[in-house]
PDB file of C-alpha atoms in Angstrom:
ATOM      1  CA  UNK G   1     -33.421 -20.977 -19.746  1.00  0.00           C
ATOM      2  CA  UNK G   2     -33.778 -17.708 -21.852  1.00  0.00           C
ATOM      3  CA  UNK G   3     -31.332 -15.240 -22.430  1.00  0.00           C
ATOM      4  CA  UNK G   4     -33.833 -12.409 -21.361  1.00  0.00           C
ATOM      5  CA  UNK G   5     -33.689 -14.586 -18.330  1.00  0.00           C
ATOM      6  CA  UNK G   6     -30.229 -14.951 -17.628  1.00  0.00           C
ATOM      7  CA  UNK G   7     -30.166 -11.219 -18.506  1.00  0.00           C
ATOM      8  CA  UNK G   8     -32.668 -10.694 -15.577  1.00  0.00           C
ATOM      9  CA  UNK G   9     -31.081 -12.711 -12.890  1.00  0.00           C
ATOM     10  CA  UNK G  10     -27.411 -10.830 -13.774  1.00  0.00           C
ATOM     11  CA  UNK G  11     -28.792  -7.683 -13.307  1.00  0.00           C
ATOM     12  CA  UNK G  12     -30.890  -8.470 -10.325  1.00  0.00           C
ATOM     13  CA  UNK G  13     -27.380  -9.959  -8.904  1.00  0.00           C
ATOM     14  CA  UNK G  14     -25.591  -6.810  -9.436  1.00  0.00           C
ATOM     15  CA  UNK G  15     -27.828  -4.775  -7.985  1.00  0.00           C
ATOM     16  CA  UNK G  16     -27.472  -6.525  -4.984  1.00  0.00           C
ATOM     17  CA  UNK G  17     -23.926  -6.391  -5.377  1.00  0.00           C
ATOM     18  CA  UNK G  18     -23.696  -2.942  -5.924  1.00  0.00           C
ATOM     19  CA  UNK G  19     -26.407  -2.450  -2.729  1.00  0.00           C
ATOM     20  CA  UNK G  20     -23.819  -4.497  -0.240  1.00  0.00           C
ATOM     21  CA  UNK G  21     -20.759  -2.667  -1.077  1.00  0.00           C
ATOM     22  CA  UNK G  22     -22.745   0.481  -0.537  1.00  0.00           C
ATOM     23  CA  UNK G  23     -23.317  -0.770   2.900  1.00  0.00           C
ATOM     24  CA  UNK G  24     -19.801  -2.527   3.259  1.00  0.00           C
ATOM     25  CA  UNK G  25     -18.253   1.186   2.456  1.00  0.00           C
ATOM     26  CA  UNK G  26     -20.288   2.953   5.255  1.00  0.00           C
ATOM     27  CA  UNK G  27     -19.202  -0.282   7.488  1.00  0.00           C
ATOM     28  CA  UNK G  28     -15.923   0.328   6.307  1.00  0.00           C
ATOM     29  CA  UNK G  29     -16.024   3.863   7.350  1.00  0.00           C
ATOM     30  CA  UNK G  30     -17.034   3.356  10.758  1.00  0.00           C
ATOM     31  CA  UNK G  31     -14.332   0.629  10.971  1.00  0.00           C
ATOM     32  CA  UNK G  32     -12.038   3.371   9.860  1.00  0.00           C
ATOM     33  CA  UNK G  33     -13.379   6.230  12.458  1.00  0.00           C
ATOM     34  CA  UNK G  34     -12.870   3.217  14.803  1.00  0.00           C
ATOM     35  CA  UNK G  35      -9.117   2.422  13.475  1.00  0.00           C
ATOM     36  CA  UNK G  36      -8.204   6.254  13.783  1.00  0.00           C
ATOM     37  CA  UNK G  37      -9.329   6.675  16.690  1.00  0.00           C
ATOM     38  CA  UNK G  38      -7.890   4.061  18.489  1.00  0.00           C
ATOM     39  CA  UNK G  39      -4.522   4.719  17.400  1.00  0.00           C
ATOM     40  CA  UNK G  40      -4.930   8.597  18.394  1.00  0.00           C
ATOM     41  CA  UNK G  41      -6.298   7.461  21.473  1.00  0.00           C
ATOM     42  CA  UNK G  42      -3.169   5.130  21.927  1.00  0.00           C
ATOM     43  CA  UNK G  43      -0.938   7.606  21.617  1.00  0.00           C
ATOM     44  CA  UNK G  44      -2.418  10.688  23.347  1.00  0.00           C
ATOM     45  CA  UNK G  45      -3.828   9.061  26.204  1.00  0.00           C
ATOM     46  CA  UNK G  46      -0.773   8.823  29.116  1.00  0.00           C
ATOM     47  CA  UNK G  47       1.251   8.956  25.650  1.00  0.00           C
ATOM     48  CA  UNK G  48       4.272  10.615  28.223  1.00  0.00           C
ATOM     49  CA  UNK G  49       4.849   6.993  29.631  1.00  0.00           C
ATOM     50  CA  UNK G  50       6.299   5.968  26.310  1.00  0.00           C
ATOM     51  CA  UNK G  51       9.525   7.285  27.094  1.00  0.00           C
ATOM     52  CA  UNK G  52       9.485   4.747  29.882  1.00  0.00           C
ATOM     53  CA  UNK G  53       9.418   1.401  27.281  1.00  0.00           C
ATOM     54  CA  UNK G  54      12.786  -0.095  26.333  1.00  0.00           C
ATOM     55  CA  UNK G  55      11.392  -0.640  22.674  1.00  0.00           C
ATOM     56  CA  UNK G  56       9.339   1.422  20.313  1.00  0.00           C
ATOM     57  CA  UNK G  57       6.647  -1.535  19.014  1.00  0.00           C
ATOM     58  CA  UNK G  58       3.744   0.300  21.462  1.00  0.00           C
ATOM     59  CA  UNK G  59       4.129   3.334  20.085  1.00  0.00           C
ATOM     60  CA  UNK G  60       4.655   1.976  16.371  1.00  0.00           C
ATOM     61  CA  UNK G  61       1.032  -0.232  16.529  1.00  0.00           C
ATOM     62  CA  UNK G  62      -0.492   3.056  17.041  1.00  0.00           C
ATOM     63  CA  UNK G  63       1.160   4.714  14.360  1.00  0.00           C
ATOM     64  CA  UNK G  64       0.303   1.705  11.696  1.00  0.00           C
ATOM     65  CA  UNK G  65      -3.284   1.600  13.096  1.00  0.00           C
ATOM     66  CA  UNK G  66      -3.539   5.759  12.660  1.00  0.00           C
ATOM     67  CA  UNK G  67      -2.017   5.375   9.272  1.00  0.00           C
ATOM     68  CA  UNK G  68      -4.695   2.921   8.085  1.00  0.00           C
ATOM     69  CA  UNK G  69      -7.505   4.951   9.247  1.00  0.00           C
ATOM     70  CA  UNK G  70      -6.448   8.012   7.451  1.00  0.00           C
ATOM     71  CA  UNK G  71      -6.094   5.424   4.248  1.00  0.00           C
ATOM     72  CA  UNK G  72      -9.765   3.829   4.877  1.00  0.00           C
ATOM     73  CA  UNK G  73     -10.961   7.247   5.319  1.00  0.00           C
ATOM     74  CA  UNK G  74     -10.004   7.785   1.593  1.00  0.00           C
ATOM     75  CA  UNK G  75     -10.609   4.529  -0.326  1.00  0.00           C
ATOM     76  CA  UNK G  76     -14.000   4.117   1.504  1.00  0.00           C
ATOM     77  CA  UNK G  77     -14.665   7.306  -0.698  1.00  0.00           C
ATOM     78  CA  UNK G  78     -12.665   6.260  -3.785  1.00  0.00           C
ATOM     79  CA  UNK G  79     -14.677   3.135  -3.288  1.00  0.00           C
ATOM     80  CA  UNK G  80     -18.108   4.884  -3.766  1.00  0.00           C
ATOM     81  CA  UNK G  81     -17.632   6.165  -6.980  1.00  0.00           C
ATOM     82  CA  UNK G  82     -16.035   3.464  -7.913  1.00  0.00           C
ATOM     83  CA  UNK G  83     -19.214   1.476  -7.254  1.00  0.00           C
ATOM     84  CA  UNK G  84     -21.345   4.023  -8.748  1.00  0.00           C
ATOM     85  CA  UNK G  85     -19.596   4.227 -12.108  1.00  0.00           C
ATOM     86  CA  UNK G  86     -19.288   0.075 -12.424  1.00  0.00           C
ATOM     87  CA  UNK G  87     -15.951   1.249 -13.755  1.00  0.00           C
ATOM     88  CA  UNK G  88     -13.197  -2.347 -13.404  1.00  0.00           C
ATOM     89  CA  UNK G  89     -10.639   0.301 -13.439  1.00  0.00           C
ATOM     90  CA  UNK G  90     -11.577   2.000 -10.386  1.00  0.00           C
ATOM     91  CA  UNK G  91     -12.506  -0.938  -9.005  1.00  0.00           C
ATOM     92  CA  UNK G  92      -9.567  -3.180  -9.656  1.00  0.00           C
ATOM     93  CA  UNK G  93      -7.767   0.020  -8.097  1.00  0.00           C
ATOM     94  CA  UNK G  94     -10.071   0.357  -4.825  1.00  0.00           C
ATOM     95  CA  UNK G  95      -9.509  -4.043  -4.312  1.00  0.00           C
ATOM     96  CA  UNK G  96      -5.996  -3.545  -4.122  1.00  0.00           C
ATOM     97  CA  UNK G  97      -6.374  -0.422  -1.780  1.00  0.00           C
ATOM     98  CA  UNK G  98      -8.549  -3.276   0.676  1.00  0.00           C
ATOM     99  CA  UNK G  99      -5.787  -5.549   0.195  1.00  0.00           C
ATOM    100  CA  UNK G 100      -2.804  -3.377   0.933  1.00  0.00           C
ATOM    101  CA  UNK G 101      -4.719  -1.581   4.343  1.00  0.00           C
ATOM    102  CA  UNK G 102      -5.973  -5.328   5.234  1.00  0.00           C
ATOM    103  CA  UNK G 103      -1.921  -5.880   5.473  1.00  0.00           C
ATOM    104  CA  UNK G 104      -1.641  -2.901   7.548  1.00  0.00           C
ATOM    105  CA  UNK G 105      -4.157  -3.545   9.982  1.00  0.00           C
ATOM    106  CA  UNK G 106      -2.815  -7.271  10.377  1.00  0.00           C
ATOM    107  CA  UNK G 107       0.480  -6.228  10.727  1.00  0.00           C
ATOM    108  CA  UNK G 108      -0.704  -3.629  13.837  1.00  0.00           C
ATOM    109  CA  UNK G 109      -3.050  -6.279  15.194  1.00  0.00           C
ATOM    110  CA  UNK G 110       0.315  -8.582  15.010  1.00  0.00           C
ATOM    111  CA  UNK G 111       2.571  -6.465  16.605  1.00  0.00           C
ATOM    112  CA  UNK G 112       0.326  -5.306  19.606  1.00  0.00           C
ATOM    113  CA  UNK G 113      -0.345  -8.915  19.920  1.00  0.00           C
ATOM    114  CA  UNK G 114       3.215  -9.856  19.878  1.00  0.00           C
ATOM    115  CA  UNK G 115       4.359  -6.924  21.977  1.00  0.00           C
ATOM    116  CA  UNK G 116       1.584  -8.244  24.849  1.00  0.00           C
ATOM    117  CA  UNK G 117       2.948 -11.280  25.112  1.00  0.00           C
ATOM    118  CA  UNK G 118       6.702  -9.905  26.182  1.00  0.00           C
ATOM    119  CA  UNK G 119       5.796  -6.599  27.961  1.00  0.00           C
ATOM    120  CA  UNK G 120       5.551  -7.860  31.479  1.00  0.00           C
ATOM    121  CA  UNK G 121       8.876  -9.273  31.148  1.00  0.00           C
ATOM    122  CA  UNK G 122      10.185  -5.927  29.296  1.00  0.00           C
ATOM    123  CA  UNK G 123       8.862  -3.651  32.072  1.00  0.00           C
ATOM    124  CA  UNK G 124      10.593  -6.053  35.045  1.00  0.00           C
ATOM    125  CA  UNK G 125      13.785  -5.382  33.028  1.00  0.00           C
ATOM    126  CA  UNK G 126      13.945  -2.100  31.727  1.00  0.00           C
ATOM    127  CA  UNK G 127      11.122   0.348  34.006  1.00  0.00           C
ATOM    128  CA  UNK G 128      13.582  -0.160  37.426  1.00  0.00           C
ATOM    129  CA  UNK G 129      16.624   0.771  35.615  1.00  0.00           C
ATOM    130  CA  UNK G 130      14.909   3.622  33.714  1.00  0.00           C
ATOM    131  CA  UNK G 131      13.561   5.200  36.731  1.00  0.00           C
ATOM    132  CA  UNK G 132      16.343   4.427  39.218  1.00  0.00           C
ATOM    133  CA  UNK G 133      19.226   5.368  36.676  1.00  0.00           C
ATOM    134  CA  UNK G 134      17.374   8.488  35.170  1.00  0.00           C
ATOM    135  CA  UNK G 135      14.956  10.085  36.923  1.00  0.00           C
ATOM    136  CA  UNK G 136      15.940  14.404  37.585  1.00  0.00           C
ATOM    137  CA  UNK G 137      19.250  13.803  35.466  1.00  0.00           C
ATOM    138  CA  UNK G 138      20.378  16.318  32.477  1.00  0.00           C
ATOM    139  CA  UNK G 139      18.677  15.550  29.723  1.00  0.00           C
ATOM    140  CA  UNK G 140      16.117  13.375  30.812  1.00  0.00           C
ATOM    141  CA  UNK G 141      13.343  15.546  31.719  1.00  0.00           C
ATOM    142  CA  UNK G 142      11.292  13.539  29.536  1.00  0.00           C
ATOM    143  CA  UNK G 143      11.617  10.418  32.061  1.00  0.00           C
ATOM    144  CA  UNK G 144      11.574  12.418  34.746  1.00  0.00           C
ATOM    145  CA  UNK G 145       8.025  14.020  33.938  1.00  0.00           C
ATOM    146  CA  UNK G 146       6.735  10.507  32.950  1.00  0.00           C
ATOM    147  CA  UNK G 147       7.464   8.969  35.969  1.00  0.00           C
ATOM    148  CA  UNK G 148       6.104  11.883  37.812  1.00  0.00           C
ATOM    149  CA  UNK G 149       3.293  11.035  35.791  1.00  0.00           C
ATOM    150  CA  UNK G 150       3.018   7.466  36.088  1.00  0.00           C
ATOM    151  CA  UNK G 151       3.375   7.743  40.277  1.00  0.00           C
ATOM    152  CA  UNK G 152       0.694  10.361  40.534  1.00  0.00           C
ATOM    153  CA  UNK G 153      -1.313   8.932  38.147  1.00  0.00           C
ATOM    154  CA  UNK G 154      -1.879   5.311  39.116  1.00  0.00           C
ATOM    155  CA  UNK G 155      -0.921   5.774  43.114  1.00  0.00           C
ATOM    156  CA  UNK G 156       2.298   3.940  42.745  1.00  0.00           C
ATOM    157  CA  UNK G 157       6.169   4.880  44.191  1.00  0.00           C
ATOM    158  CA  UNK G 158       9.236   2.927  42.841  1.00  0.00           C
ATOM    159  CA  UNK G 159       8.729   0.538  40.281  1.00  0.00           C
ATOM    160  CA  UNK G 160       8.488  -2.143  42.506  1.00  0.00           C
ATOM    161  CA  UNK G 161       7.916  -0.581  46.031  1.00  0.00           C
ATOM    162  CA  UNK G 162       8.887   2.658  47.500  1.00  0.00           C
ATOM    163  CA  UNK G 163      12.610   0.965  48.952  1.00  0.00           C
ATOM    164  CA  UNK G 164      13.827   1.098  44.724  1.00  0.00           C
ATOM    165  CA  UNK G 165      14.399   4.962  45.076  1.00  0.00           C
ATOM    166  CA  UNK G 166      16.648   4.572  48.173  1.00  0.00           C
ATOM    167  CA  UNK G 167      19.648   2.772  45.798  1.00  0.00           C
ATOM    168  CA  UNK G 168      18.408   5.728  42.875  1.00  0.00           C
ATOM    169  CA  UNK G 169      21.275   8.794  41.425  1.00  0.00           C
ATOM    170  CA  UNK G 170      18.085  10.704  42.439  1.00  0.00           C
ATOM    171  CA  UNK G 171      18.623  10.391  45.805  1.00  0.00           C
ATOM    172  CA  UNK G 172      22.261   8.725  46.285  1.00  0.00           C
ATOM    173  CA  UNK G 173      23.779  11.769  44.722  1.00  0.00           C
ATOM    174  CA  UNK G 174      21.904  14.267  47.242  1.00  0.00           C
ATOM    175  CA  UNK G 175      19.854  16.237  44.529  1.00  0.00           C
ATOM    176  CA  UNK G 176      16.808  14.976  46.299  1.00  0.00           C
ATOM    177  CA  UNK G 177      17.809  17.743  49.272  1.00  0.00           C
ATOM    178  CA  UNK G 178      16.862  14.863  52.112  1.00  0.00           C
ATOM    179  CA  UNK G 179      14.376  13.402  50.088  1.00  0.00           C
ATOM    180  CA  UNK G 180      13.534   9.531  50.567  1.00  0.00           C
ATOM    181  CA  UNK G 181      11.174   9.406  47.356  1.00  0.00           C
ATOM    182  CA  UNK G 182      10.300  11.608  44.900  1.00  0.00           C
ATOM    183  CA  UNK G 183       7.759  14.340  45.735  1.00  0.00           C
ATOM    184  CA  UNK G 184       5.323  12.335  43.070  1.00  0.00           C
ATOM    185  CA  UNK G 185       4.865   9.719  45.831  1.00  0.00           C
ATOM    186  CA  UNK G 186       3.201  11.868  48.006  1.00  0.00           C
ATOM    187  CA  UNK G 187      -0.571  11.440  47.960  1.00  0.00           C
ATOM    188  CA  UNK G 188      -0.688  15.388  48.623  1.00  0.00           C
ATOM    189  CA  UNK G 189       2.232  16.753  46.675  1.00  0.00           C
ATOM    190  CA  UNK G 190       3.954  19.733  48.810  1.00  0.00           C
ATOM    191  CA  UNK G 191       7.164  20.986  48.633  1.00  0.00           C
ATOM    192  CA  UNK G 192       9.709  18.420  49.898  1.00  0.00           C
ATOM    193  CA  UNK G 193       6.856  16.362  50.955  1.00  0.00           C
ATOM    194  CA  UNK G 194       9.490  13.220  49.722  1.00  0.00           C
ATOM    195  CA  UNK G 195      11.129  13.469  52.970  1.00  0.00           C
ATOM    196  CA  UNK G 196       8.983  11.765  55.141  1.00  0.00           C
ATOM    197  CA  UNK G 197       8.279   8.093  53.637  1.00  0.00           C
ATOM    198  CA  UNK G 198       5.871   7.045  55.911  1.00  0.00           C
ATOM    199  CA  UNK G 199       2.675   5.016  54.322  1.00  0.00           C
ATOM    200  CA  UNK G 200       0.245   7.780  55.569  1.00  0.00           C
ATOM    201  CA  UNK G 201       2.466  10.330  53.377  1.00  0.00           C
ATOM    202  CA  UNK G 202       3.435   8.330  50.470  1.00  0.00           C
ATOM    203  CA  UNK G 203       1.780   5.320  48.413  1.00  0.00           C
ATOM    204  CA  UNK G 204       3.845   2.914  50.470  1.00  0.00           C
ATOM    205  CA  UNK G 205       1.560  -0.092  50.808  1.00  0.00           C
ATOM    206  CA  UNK G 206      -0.172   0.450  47.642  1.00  0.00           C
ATOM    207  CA  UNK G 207       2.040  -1.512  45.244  1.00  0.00           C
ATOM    208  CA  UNK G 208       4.706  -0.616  42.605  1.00  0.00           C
ATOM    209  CA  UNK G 209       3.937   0.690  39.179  1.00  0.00           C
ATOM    210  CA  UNK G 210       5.270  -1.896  37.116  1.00  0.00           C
ATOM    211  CA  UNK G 211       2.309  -3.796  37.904  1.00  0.00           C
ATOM    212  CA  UNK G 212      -0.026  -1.004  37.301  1.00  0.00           C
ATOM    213  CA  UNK G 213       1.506  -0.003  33.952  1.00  0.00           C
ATOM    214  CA  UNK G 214       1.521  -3.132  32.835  1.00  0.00           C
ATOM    215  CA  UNK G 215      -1.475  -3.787  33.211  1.00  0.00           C
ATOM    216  CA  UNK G 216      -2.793  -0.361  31.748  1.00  0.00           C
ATOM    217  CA  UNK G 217      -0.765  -0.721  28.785  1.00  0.00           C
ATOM    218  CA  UNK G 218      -2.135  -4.535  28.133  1.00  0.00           C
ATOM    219  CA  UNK G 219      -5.539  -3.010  28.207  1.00  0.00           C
ATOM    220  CA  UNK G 220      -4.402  -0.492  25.208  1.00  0.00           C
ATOM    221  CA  UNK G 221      -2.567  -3.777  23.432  1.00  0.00           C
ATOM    222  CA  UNK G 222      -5.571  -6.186  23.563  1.00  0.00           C
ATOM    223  CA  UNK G 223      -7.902  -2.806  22.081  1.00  0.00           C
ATOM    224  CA  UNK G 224      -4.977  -2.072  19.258  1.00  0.00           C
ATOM    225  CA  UNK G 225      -5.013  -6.060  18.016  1.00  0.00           C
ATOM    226  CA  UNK G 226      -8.641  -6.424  18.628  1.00  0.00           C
ATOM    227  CA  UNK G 227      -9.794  -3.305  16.421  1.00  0.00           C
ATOM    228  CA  UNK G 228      -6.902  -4.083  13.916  1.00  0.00           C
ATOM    229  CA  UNK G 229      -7.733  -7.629  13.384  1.00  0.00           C
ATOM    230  CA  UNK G 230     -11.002  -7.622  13.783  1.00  0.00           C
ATOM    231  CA  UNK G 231     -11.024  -4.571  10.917  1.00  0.00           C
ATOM    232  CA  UNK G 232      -8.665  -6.305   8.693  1.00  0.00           C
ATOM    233  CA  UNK G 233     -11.576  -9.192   8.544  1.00  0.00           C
ATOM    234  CA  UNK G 234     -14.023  -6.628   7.180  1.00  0.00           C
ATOM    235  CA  UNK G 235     -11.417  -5.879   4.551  1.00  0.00           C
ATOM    236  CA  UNK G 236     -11.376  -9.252   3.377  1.00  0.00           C
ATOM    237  CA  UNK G 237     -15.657  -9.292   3.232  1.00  0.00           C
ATOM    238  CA  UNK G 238     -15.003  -5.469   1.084  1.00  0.00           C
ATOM    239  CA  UNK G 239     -12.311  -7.131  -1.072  1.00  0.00           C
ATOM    240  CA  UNK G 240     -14.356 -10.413  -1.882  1.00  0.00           C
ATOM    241  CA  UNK G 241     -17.642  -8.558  -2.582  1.00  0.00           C
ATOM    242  CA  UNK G 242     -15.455  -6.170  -4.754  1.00  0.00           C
ATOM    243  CA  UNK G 243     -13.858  -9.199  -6.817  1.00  0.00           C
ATOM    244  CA  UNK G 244     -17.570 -10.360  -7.769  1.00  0.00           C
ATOM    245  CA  UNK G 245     -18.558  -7.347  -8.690  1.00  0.00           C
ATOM    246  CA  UNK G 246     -16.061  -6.498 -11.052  1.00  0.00           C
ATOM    247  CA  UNK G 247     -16.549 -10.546 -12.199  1.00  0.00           C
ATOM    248  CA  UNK G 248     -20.069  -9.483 -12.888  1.00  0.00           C
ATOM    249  CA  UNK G 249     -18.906  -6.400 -14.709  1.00  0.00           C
ATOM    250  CA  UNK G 250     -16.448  -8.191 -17.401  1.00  0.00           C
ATOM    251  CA  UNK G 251     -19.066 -10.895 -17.762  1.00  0.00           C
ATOM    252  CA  UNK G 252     -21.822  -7.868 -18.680  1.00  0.00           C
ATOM    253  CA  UNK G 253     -19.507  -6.181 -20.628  1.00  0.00           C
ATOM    254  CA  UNK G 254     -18.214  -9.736 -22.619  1.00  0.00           C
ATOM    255  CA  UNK G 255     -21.902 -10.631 -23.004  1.00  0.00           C
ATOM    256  CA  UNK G 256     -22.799  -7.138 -24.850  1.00  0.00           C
ATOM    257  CA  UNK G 257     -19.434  -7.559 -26.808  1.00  0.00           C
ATOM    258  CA  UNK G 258     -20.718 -10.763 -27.626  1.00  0.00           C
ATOM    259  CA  UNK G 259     -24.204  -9.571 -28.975  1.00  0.00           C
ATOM    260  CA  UNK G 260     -22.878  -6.708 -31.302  1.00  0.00           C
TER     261      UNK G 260
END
């Protein structure tokens, strides 16, 4: 085989090369759009029930998967130019900017996937107490408008059933002025509409909220590790078509050495 050949067949291979990172980095840049917006998503969308969760991992996937967006935003560009100057510098910089996000995305992926697996038991623990325990006292107005939110929201009263607010501060204490449930039960909220609990008033029959905030936040858990995860695998695609390249690039760059 002739050297004008082997020539030939490099160049034709780093073409290529170069021509599928091009189209990995636009990938990559929907995969970050994706990543961002997920994590936003996660966090503004019924983001006040938050304050309901005994532990902070729901809100901290988001955060790790908003972080790596913002970061893919910026290498995907970094790794342009990179690709268009065939510099190894700024290449052996942009693989170990795929590496270090890949490691951020898997560790969001891991922690919403974790998190899924012990939130039912989490919210049968901790949402009772939390509403029962804190709901219209001093300096939990926070709670309080989240679990306004949550009962309105998804049709729910009590965490269970509409009995857990008869044993609450919220209504032992007399600050509910006759109340039996919150005015947030009420399927048409009017002033001390809480006073009459009966099922054609209030979402009596229609089930507690831990179910139905369980299940809306699994549905948020299974998107955060399924877009983290599943974007972290593209990384590994961007980092092993970047490693090849630059390969190709010291082997050119050997090869001319070699001629002079």
């Amino acid at each position: 085989m002739s050297v004008g050949y082997k020539d030939d067949q490099n160049d034709w291979v780093t073409v290529c090369l170069k021509y599928l990172l091009f189209v990995f980095n636009f990938l990559f840049w929907m995969g970050g759009a994706a990543v961002l917006g997920v994590g936003v998503w996660t966090l503004v969308a019924k983001s006040d029930y938050l304050s309901l969760l005994a532990s902070s991992t729901f809100a901290v996937s988001a955060y790790i998967l908003i972080l790596a967006g913002s970061l893919v935003v910026v290498t995907g560009f970094l790794g342009c130019c990179a690709v268009i100057r065939e510099q190894r510098s700024c290449l052996s910089t942009y693989f170990i900017c795929l590496l270090f996000i890949f490691l951020i995305e898997l560790v969001a992926g891991v922690l919403a996937y974790v998190y899924y697996q012990r939130l039912s038991e989490e919210l049968k623990q901790h949402l009772n107490h939390t509403m029962t325990e804190n709901y219209a006292q001093p300096g939990k107005e926070a709670v309080t408008f989240a679990v306004d939110s949550l009962q309105q929201d998804f049709k729910c009263c009590g965490s269970n059933n509409s009995h857990d607010w008869t044993v609450s501060k919220y209504v032992v204490s007399g600050q509910a002025e006759g109340r039996a449930v919150p005015d947030s039960c009420c399927k048409t909220i009017t002033p001390h509409c809480g006073k009459r609990d009966h099922p054609s008033n209030i979402y009596k029959v229609e089930g507690g909220c831990i179910t139905k905030l369980e299940k809306f936040l699994a549905d948020h858990l299974l998107v955060i590790g399924a877009v983290g995860i599943g974007v972290a695998c593209l990384q590994l695609v961007g980092a092993l078509l970047t490693a090849c390249f630059i390969y190709l690039l010291y082997k050119e760059e050997e090869e001319d050495f070699g001629a002079l």
